[in-house]
PDB file of C-alpha atoms in Angstrom:
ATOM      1  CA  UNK A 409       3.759  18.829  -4.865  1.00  0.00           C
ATOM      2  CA  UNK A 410       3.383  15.273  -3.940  1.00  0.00           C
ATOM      3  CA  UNK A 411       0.322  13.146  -4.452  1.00  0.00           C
ATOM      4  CA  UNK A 412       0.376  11.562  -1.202  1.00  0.00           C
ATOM      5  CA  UNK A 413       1.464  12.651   1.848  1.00  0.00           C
ATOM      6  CA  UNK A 414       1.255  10.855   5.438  1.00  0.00           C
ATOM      7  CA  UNK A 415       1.736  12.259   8.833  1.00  0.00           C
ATOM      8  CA  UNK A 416       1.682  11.657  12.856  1.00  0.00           C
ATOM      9  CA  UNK A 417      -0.888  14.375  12.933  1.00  0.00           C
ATOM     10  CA  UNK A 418      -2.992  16.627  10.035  1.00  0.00           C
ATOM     11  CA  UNK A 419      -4.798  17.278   7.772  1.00  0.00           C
ATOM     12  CA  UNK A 420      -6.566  14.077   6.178  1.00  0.00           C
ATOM     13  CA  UNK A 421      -8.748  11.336   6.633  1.00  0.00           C
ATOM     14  CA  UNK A 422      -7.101   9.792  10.121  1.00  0.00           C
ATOM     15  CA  UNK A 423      -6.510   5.985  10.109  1.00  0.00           C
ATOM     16  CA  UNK A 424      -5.458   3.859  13.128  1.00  0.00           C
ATOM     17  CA  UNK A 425      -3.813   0.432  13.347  1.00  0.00           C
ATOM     18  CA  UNK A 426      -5.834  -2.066  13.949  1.00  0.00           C
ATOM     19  CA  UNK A 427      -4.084  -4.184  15.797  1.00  0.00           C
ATOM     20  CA  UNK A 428      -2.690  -0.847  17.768  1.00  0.00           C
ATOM     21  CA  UNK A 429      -5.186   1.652  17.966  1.00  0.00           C
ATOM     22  CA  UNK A 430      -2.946   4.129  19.178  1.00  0.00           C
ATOM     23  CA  UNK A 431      -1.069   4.230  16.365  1.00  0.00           C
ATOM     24  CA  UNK A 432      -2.688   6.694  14.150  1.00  0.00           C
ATOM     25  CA  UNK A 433      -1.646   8.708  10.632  1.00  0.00           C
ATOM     26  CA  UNK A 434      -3.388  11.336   8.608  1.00  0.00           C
ATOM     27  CA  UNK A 435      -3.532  10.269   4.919  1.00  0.00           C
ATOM     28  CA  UNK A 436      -4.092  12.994   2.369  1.00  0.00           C
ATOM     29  CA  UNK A 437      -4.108  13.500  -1.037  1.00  0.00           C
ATOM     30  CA  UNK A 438      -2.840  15.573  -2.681  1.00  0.00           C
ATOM     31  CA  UNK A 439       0.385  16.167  -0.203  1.00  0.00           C
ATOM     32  CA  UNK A 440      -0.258  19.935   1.585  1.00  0.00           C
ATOM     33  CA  UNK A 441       2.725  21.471   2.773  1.00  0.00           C
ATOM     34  CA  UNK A 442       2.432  20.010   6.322  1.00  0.00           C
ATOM     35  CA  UNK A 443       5.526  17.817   7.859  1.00  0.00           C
ATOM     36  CA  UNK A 444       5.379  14.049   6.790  1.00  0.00           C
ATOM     37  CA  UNK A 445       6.146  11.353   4.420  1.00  0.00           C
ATOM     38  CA  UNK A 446       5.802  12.213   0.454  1.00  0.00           C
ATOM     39  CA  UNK A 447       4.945  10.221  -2.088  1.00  0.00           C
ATOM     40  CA  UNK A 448       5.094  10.205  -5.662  1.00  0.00           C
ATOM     41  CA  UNK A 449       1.402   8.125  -6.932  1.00  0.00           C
ATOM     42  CA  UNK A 450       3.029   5.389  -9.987  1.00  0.00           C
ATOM     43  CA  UNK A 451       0.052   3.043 -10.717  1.00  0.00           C
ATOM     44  CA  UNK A 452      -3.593   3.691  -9.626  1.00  0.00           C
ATOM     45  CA  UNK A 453      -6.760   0.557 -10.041  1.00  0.00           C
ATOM     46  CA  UNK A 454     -10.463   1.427  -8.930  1.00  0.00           C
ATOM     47  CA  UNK A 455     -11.822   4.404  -7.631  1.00  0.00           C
ATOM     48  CA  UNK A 456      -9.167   6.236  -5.476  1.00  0.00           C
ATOM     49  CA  UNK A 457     -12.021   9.006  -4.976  1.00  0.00           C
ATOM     50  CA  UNK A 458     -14.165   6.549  -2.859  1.00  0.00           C
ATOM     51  CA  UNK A 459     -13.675   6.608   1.095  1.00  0.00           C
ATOM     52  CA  UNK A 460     -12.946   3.537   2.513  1.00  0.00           C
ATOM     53  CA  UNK A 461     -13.690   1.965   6.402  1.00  0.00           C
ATOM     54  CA  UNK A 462     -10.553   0.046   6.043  1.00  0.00           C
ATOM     55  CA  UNK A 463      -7.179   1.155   4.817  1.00  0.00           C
ATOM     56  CA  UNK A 464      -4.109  -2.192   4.293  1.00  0.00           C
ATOM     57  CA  UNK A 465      -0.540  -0.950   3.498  1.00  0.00           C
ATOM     58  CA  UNK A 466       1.976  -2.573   2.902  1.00  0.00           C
ATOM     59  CA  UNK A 467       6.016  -1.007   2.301  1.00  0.00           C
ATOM     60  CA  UNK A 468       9.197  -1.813   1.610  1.00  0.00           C
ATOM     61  CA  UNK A 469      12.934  -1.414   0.540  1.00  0.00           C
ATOM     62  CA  UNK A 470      14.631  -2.746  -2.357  1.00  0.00           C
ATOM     63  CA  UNK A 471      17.931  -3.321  -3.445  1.00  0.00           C
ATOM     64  CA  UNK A 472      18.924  -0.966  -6.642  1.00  0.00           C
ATOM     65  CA  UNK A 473      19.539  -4.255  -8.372  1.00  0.00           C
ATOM     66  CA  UNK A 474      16.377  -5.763  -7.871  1.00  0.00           C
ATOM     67  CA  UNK A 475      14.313  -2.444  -8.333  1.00  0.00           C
ATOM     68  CA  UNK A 476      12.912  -2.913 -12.041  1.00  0.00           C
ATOM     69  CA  UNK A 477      11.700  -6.638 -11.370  1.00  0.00           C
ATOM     70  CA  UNK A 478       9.997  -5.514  -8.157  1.00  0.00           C
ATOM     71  CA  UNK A 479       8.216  -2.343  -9.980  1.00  0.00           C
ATOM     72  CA  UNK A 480       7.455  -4.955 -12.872  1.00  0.00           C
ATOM     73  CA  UNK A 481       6.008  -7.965 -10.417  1.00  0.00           C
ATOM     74  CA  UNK A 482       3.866  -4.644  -9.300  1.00  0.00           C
ATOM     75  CA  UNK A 483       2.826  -3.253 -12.575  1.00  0.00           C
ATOM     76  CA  UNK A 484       2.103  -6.407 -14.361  1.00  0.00           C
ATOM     77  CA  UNK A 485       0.383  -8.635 -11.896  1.00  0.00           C
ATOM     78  CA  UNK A 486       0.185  -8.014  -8.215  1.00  0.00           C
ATOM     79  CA  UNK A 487      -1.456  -5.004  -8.015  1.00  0.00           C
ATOM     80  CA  UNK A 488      -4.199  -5.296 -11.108  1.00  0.00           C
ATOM     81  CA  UNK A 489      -4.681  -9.076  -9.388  1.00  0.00           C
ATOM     82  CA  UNK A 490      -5.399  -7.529  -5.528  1.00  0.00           C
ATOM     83  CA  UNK A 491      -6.944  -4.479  -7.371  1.00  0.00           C
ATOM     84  CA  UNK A 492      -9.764  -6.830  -8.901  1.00  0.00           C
ATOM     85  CA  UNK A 493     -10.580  -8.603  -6.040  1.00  0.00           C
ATOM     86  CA  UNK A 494     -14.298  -8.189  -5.042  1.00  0.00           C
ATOM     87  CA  UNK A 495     -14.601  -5.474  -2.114  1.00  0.00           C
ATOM     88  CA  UNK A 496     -11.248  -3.946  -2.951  1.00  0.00           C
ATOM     89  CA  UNK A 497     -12.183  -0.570  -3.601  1.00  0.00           C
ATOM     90  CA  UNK A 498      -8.708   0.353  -5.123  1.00  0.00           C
ATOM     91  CA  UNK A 499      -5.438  -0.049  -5.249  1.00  0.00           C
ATOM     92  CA  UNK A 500      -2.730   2.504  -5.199  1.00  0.00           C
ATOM     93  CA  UNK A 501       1.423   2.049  -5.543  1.00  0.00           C
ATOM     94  CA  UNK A 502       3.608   5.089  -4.539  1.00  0.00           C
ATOM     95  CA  UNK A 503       7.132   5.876  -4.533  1.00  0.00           C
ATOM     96  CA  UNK A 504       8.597   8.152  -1.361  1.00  0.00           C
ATOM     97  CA  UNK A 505      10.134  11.348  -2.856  1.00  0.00           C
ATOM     98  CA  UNK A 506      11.120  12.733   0.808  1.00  0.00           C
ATOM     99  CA  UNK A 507      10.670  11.478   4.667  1.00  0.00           C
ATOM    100  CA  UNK A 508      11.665   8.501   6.286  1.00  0.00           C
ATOM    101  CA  UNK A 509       9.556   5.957   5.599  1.00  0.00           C
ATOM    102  CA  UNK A 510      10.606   2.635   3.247  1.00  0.00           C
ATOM    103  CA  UNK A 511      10.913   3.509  -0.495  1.00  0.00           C
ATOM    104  CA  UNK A 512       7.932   1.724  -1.742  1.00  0.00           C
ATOM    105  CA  UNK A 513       4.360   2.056  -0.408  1.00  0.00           C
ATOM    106  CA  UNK A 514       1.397  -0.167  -1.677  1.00  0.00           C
ATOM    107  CA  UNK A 515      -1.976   0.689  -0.288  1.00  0.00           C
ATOM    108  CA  UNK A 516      -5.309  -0.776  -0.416  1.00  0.00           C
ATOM    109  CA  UNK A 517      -8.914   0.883   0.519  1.00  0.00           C
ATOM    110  CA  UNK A 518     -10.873  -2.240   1.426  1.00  0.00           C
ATOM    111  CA  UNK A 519     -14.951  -1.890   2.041  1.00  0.00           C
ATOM    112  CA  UNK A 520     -14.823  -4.460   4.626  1.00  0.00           C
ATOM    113  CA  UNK A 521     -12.046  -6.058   6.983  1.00  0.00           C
ATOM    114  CA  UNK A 522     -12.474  -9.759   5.776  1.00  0.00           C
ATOM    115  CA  UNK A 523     -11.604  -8.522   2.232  1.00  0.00           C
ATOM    116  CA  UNK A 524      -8.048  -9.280   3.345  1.00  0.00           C
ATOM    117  CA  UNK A 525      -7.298 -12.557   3.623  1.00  0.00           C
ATOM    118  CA  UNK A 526     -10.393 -13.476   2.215  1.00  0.00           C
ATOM    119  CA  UNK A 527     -10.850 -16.672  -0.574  1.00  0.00           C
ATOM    120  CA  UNK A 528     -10.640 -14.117  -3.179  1.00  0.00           C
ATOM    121  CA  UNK A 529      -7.525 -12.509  -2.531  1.00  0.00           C
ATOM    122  CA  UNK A 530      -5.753 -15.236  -1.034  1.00  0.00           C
ATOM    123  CA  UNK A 531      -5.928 -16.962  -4.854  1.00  0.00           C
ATOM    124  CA  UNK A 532      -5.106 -13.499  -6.086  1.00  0.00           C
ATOM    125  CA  UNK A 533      -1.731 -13.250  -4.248  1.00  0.00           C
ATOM    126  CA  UNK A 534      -0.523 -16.900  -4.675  1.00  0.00           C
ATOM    127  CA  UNK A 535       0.992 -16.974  -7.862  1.00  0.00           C
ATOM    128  CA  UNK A 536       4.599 -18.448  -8.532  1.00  0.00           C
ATOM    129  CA  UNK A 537       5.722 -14.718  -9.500  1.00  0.00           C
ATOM    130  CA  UNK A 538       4.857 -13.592  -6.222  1.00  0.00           C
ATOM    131  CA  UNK A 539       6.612 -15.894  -4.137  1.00  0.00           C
ATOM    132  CA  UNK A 540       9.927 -14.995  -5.946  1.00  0.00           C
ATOM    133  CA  UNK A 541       8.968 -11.252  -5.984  1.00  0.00           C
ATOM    134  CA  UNK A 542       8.684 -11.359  -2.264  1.00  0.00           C
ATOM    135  CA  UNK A 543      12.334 -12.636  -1.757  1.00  0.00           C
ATOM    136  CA  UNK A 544      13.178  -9.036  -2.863  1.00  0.00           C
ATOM    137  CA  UNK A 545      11.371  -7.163  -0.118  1.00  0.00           C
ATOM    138  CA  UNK A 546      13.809  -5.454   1.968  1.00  0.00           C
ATOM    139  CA  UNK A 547      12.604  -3.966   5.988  1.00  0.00           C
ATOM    140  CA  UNK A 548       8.510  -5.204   5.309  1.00  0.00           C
ATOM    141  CA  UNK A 549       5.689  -3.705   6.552  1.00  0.00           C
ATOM    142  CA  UNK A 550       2.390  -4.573   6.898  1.00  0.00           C
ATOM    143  CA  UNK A 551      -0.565  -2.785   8.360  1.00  0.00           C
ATOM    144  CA  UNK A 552      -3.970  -3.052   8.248  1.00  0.00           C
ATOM    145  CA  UNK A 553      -6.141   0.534   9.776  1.00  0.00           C
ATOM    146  CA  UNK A 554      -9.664   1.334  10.543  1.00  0.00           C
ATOM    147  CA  UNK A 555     -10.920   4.932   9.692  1.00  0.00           C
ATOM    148  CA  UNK A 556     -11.149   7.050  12.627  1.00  0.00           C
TER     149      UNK A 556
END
């Protein structure tokens, strides 16, 4: 079974765009066997137990050449730096093992909104490793959802 699995409609806390309200998902973990997106959890930070008002996700492809120094950039810095950032409540990386969605997802459970973008996180994210690590992205996406 997967640890994460995100769908149009089910079982799950239910999180919708904010920019685009009607764009909703169900989020659950651990992955039922309902229809969706599957994902395989690879690095956890904070306390994944905690609900959160405010849900930031960001995915991506990657070439197979540039995989390891992506997952590396990830491991070693970027997500323990965005992890620690005050009102982060944690920070979660997963790899899709079935669906359609990008191969990579990173996802953040934020107590508040202004967490993102805030001082705080906007130090945490501007590093000179970052800026070359996000030359590798392949097909972004970033999204930023209330709980319903």
């Amino acid at each position: 079974m997967a640890d994460l699995l995100i769908s149009a409609a089910g079982p799950g806390p239910r999180f919708a765009a904010v920019d685009d309200p009607a764009d909703v998902i169900a989020w659950q973990e651990p992955a039922t066997e309902a229809p969706g997106d599957r994902y395989r959890l690879m690095q956890a930070i904070g306390d994944a137990g905690v609900e959160a008002p405010f849900l930031y996700i960001v995915e991506q492809d990657v070439e197979a050449a540039d995989e390891a120094e992506l997952n590396r950039w990830y491991f070693e810095e970027h997500l323990p730096r965005l992890g620690g950032v005050p009102g982060v409540i944690s920070a979660r990386r997963y790899a899709l093992v079935e669906g359609s969605a990008r191969q990579y997802l990173a996802a953040y459970r934020l107590e508040r909104q202004e967490v993102f973008e805030g001082p705080v996180w906007m130090v945490a994210r501007q590093t000179p490793w970052t800026a070359t690590a996000r030359l590798l992205f392949r097909n972004p996406r970033r999204r930023m959802r209330m709980k319903l």
